[in-house]
């Protein structure tokens, strides 16, 4: 399941971290953002803000004037990161799928994206940057989303992503604060991209199964959730499954019970953990969720995998959808926001 395909330059060696593992740690981020939502007055005459900073959801959503009698909402997000793989085309595909995912995680459809590119112009050739952008354009085209330009800066560290705008039905949003007791929890992509990417960065091994899952759109999963009447979901990215599960449970005022035996993992993920390919971001995730989690009898490797900083992960859905394993359920709020069984 691995390959050693050569590239002239290893992009991951030009980055201090990789993919969503380079996010600011969740606890530090919440300290920075704390109180900002309440401190900012709503601008006069602006469209209503349906989803903002308060619940830490995947994207911002504002209501729009109804057109032809149909209510509409605009979904806005931005996401970019350092190289997660060495192949520039694959990095572009993964970064685009990851940015588009935030719109799908809200129940929206992406309409327009703009590129966000940081490039060490005196170090890396622009031919590689072109390949990154080509990968992003192809995934956006697959999503039916226009790419209308963007912004670039000269930066010592390469970074790429997109700012994406989409449309949604305001009455059918997928929100992280809409969970309720009795709902099952489903996960649409296996975990393990973080540890496999970290191994790739250290050894140069190429993990095709990780690239395939990261470059895959969450479009079909989002559509399936809406078709099933689901109203609560989030995507699993840099804060790991445990981090995003904690945020969902906290926002919804419930406890999430996770069946660890039902959680799917990519081939090679457990081996990568055993051999020590665990990012600092994953360890910080685990440290952050520990006070809110009853780990039960889960061993150290399982805890790390459940906190593994994912890049372009799947949707965590409060409901059942075809093809996605059920990994737990929501129950009335208890002493912890997450309980492992």
Coordinates of C-alpha atoms in Angstrom, one line a residue:
X1 CA 0.0 0.0 0.0
X2 CA 3.0 2.3 -0.1
X3 CA 5.1 3.8 -2.9
X4 CA 8.4 5.5 -3.1
X5 CA 7.7 7.7 -6.2
X6 CA 10.4 10.3 -6.4
X7 CA 9.9 14.0 -6.7
X8 CA 12.8 16.5 -7.5
X9 CA 12.2 18.3 -4.2
X10 CA 10.5 17.1 -1.1
X11 CA 7.9 19.8 -0.3
X12 CA 7.3 18.5 3.3
X13 CA 10.9 19.4 4.1
X14 CA 10.2 23.1 3.7
X15 CA 7.5 23.1 6.3
X16 CA 7.6 23.0 10.1
X17 CA 4.4 21.0 10.2
X18 CA 2.1 19.3 7.8
X19 CA -1.5 19.8 6.8
X20 CA -4.0 20.4 9.5
X21 CA -1.5 19.3 12.1
X22 CA 0.0 22.8 11.8
X23 CA -3.1 24.4 13.2
X24 CA -2.9 26.6 16.3
X25 CA -3.7 24.3 19.2
X26 CA -7.4 24.3 20.0
X27 CA -7.0 25.5 23.6
X28 CA -4.8 28.4 22.6
X29 CA -7.2 29.3 19.8
X30 CA -10.2 29.4 22.1
X31 CA -8.3 31.6 24.5
X32 CA -7.7 34.1 21.6
X33 CA -11.3 34.0 20.4
X34 CA -13.0 33.9 23.8
X35 CA -15.4 36.8 24.1
X36 CA -14.9 38.2 20.7
X37 CA -18.4 37.1 19.4
X38 CA -20.2 38.9 22.2
X39 CA -17.9 41.9 22.0
X40 CA -18.6 42.6 18.3
X41 CA -21.9 44.4 17.6
X42 CA -23.9 43.4 14.6
X43 CA -23.3 45.9 11.7
X44 CA -26.4 47.9 11.0
X45 CA -28.5 46.8 8.1
X46 CA -26.4 43.6 7.6
X47 CA -27.9 40.3 6.6
X48 CA -28.5 38.1 9.7
X49 CA -25.6 36.0 10.9
X50 CA -27.0 32.5 11.2
X51 CA -23.7 30.8 12.3
X52 CA -20.7 32.7 13.6
X53 CA -17.9 32.4 16.2
X54 CA -20.1 31.3 19.2
X55 CA -20.1 27.6 18.6
X56 CA -16.8 27.2 16.7
X57 CA -18.6 25.6 13.7
X58 CA -17.0 24.8 10.3
X59 CA -17.9 27.9 8.4
X60 CA -19.8 31.2 8.8
X61 CA -23.4 31.4 7.5
X62 CA -25.4 34.5 6.7
X63 CA -29.0 34.7 5.6
X64 CA -29.8 36.2 2.1
X65 CA -32.9 37.9 0.8
X66 CA -35.3 35.3 -0.6
X67 CA -35.2 34.8 -4.4
X68 CA -38.3 33.6 -6.2
X69 CA -39.8 32.8 -2.8
X70 CA -36.9 30.5 -1.8
X71 CA -34.9 31.2 1.3
X72 CA -31.1 31.1 0.8
X73 CA -28.0 31.3 3.0
X74 CA -24.4 32.1 2.1
X75 CA -21.7 29.9 3.5
X76 CA -18.1 31.4 3.8
X77 CA -14.9 29.7 4.9
X78 CA -11.1 29.8 4.3
X79 CA -8.6 27.0 4.9
X80 CA -4.9 26.7 4.0
X81 CA -1.9 24.8 5.3
X82 CA 1.7 23.8 4.7
X83 CA 2.6 20.8 2.5
X84 CA 1.1 17.5 3.7
X85 CA 2.7 15.4 1.0
X86 CA 5.7 15.9 -1.3
X87 CA 3.9 15.7 -4.6
X88 CA 2.7 19.3 -5.4
X89 CA -0.3 18.2 -7.5
X90 CA -1.5 15.9 -4.7
X91 CA -1.0 18.7 -2.2
X92 CA -3.1 21.0 -4.3
X93 CA -5.9 18.4 -4.6
X94 CA -5.9 17.7 -0.8
X95 CA -5.8 21.4 0.2
X96 CA -8.8 22.1 -2.1
X97 CA -10.8 19.2 -0.9
X98 CA -10.1 20.2 2.7
X99 CA -11.2 23.8 2.1
X100 CA -14.4 22.8 0.2
X101 CA -15.2 20.4 3.0
X102 CA -16.2 23.2 5.4
X103 CA -19.0 24.2 3.0
X104 CA -20.2 20.6 2.8
X105 CA -20.0 20.2 6.6
X106 CA -22.6 23.0 6.9
X107 CA -24.9 21.4 4.3
X108 CA -24.0 23.8 1.5
X109 CA -22.8 23.6 -2.0
X110 CA -19.6 25.5 -3.0
X111 CA -20.1 28.1 -5.7
X112 CA -16.9 30.2 -5.9
X113 CA -13.4 29.8 -4.5
X114 CA -10.2 31.9 -4.6
X115 CA -6.7 30.6 -4.2
X116 CA -4.5 31.4 -1.2
X117 CA -0.8 30.8 -1.9
X118 CA 2.3 31.5 0.0
X119 CA 5.5 30.6 -1.8
X120 CA 9.3 30.9 -1.1
X121 CA 10.0 32.3 -4.6
X122 CA 13.8 32.3 -4.2
X123 CA 13.9 28.7 -3.0
X124 CA 11.2 26.6 -4.8
X125 CA 10.6 26.9 -8.6
X126 CA 7.3 28.2 -9.7
X127 CA 6.7 25.1 -11.8
X128 CA 5.9 23.4 -8.5
X129 CA 3.5 26.2 -7.6
X130 CA 1.7 25.7 -10.9
X131 CA 1.2 22.0 -10.1
X132 CA -0.2 22.9 -6.7
X133 CA -2.7 25.3 -8.3
X134 CA -3.5 22.7 -11.0
X135 CA -4.4 20.1 -8.4
X136 CA -6.7 22.7 -6.6
X137 CA -8.4 23.7 -9.9
X138 CA -9.1 20.1 -10.8
X139 CA -10.8 19.3 -7.4
X140 CA -12.8 22.5 -7.5
X141 CA -14.0 21.6 -11.0
X142 CA -15.0 18.2 -9.7
X143 CA -17.0 20.0 -7.1
X144 CA -18.7 22.2 -9.7
X145 CA -17.1 25.3 -8.0
X146 CA -15.5 28.2 -10.0
X147 CA -12.0 29.4 -9.0
X148 CA -11.8 33.1 -9.7
X149 CA -8.3 34.2 -8.9
X150 CA -6.9 34.6 -5.4
X151 CA -4.0 36.1 -3.6
X152 CA -0.3 35.2 -3.3
X153 CA 2.6 36.3 -1.1
X154 CA 6.3 35.6 -1.0
X155 CA 6.8 33.5 2.2
X156 CA 9.7 31.5 3.6
X157 CA 7.3 28.6 4.0
X158 CA 5.0 27.2 1.3
X159 CA 1.2 27.3 2.1
X160 CA -1.8 26.7 -0.1
X161 CA -5.6 26.6 0.3
X162 CA -8.7 28.4 -0.7
X163 CA -11.4 30.8 0.5
X164 CA -14.7 29.3 -0.5
X165 CA -18.2 30.7 -0.8
X166 CA -21.3 28.4 -1.1
X167 CA -25.0 28.4 -0.9
X168 CA -27.3 26.5 1.5
X169 CA -30.9 26.3 2.6
X170 CA -31.1 28.0 5.9
X171 CA -33.7 25.6 7.1
X172 CA -31.5 22.6 6.3
X173 CA -28.1 23.5 7.7
X174 CA -25.8 21.0 9.2
X175 CA -24.6 22.5 12.5
X176 CA -22.4 21.4 15.4
X177 CA -24.9 22.6 18.0
X178 CA -28.0 20.6 16.7
X179 CA -27.2 17.2 18.3
X180 CA -29.7 15.6 20.7
X181 CA -29.7 12.5 22.8
X182 CA -30.6 9.3 21.1
X183 CA -28.9 10.1 17.8
X184 CA -26.3 7.7 16.4
X185 CA -22.9 9.0 15.3
X186 CA -21.5 8.1 11.9
X187 CA -18.0 8.7 10.4
X188 CA -17.6 8.9 6.7
X189 CA -13.8 8.6 6.3
X190 CA -11.3 6.4 8.2
X191 CA -8.8 8.0 10.6
X192 CA -5.0 7.9 10.4
X193 CA -4.0 10.5 7.8
X194 CA -2.0 12.4 10.5
X195 CA 0.3 9.6 11.5
X196 CA 0.7 8.4 7.9
X197 CA 1.5 12.0 6.7
X198 CA 4.0 12.3 9.6
X199 CA 5.7 9.1 8.5
X200 CA 5.7 10.3 4.9
X201 CA 7.5 13.5 6.0
X202 CA 10.1 11.6 8.0
X203 CA 10.8 8.7 5.5
X204 CA 9.5 9.7 2.1
X205 CA 7.2 6.7 1.9
X206 CA 4.1 7.4 -0.1
X207 CA 0.8 6.1 1.3
X208 CA -1.7 5.9 -1.6
X209 CA -4.6 5.1 0.8
X210 CA -4.0 8.3 2.7
X211 CA -3.7 10.5 -0.5
X212 CA -7.0 9.0 -1.9
X213 CA -9.0 9.7 1.3
X214 CA -7.7 13.2 1.7
X215 CA -8.3 14.2 -1.9
X216 CA -11.9 12.8 -1.9
X217 CA -14.7 15.3 -1.6
X218 CA -17.2 15.2 1.2
X219 CA -19.9 16.2 -1.3
X220 CA -21.8 12.9 -1.4
X221 CA -21.6 12.4 2.4
X222 CA -23.1 15.9 2.9
X223 CA -25.9 15.2 0.3
X224 CA -26.7 11.9 2.0
X225 CA -26.9 13.5 5.4
X226 CA -29.3 16.2 4.1
X227 CA -31.4 13.5 2.4
X228 CA -31.6 11.6 5.7
X229 CA -32.9 14.6 7.5
X230 CA -29.7 15.1 9.5
X231 CA -29.3 18.5 11.1
X232 CA -26.0 18.0 13.1
X233 CA -22.6 17.4 11.6
X234 CA -19.0 18.6 11.5
X235 CA -15.9 17.6 9.6
X236 CA -12.9 15.9 11.3
X237 CA -9.7 17.8 10.6
X238 CA -6.9 19.2 12.7
X239 CA -8.3 18.8 16.2
X240 CA -8.8 15.0 15.7
X241 CA -11.9 13.0 16.1
X242 CA -11.9 13.5 19.9
X243 CA -11.5 17.3 19.5
X244 CA -14.3 17.7 17.0
X245 CA -16.5 15.3 19.0
X246 CA -15.9 17.3 22.1
X247 CA -16.8 20.6 20.3
X248 CA -20.0 19.0 18.9
X249 CA -21.1 17.6 22.2
X250 CA -20.3 20.8 24.1
X251 CA -22.1 23.0 21.6
X252 CA -25.2 20.6 21.6
X253 CA -25.2 20.2 25.4
X254 CA -24.9 16.4 25.2
X255 CA -22.4 13.6 25.9
X256 CA -20.9 11.6 23.0
X257 CA -20.4 7.9 23.7
X258 CA -17.8 6.5 21.3
X259 CA -17.4 2.8 20.5
X260 CA -13.7 2.6 19.9
X261 CA -14.0 -0.9 18.2
X262 CA -16.3 0.6 15.5
X263 CA -14.0 3.5 14.5
X264 CA -12.3 2.8 11.1
X265 CA -8.6 3.4 10.6
X266 CA -6.5 3.5 7.5
X267 CA -4.2 0.6 6.8
X268 CA -0.8 1.3 8.4
X269 CA -2.1 3.8 10.9
X270 CA -1.6 1.7 14.0
X271 CA 1.8 0.6 12.9
X272 CA 2.8 4.3 12.4
X273 CA 1.7 5.1 15.9
X274 CA 3.6 2.2 17.4
X275 CA 6.8 3.3 15.6
X276 CA 6.4 6.9 16.9
X277 CA 5.2 8.9 13.9
X278 CA 3.0 11.1 16.0
X279 CA 2.8 14.9 15.4
X280 CA 3.0 17.5 18.1
X281 CA -0.4 18.6 17.0
X282 CA -1.9 15.2 17.8
X283 CA -0.3 15.2 21.2
X284 CA -1.7 18.7 21.9
X285 CA -5.1 17.6 20.8
X286 CA -5.0 14.7 23.3
X287 CA -3.8 17.0 26.1
X288 CA -6.7 19.4 25.3
X289 CA -9.5 16.9 25.3
X290 CA -8.3 14.9 28.3
X291 CA -10.2 16.9 31.0
X292 CA -13.4 16.4 29.1
X293 CA -13.0 12.7 28.2
X294 CA -13.6 9.5 30.0
X295 CA -11.1 7.2 28.3
X296 CA -12.3 4.0 29.8
X297 CA -9.9 1.2 29.0
X298 CA -8.5 2.7 25.8
X299 CA -4.8 2.1 25.5
X300 CA -2.3 4.9 24.7
X301 CA -2.0 4.1 21.0
X302 CA -5.8 4.2 20.6
X303 CA -6.0 7.5 22.4
X304 CA -3.4 9.0 20.1
X305 CA -5.2 7.7 17.0
X306 CA -8.5 9.1 18.1
X307 CA -6.8 12.5 18.7
X308 CA -4.8 12.2 15.4
X309 CA -4.7 15.5 13.6
X310 CA -6.5 14.7 10.4
X311 CA -6.1 16.5 7.1
X312 CA -9.3 16.6 4.9
X313 CA -11.0 14.1 7.0
X314 CA -14.6 12.9 6.7
X315 CA -17.9 14.1 8.2
X316 CA -18.9 13.3 11.7
X317 CA -22.7 13.0 11.4
X318 CA -25.3 12.8 14.1
X319 CA -27.4 10.3 12.2
X320 CA -27.1 7.3 9.9
X321 CA -26.2 7.6 6.2
X322 CA -25.4 4.8 3.7
X323 CA -21.9 3.4 3.7
X324 CA -20.7 5.2 6.9
X325 CA -20.1 3.1 10.0
X326 CA -21.9 4.0 13.2
X327 CA -19.2 4.7 15.8
X328 CA -21.3 5.8 18.8
X329 CA -24.3 7.8 20.0
X330 CA -25.3 11.0 21.7
X331 CA -26.8 10.7 25.2
X332 CA -27.9 13.2 27.8
X333 CA -25.2 15.4 29.2
X334 CA -23.1 13.7 31.9
X335 CA -19.8 14.4 33.7
X336 CA -17.8 14.3 30.5
X337 CA -18.5 15.5 27.0
X338 CA -16.9 12.3 25.5
X339 CA -16.9 8.8 26.9
X340 CA -15.0 5.9 25.3
X341 CA -16.3 2.4 25.4

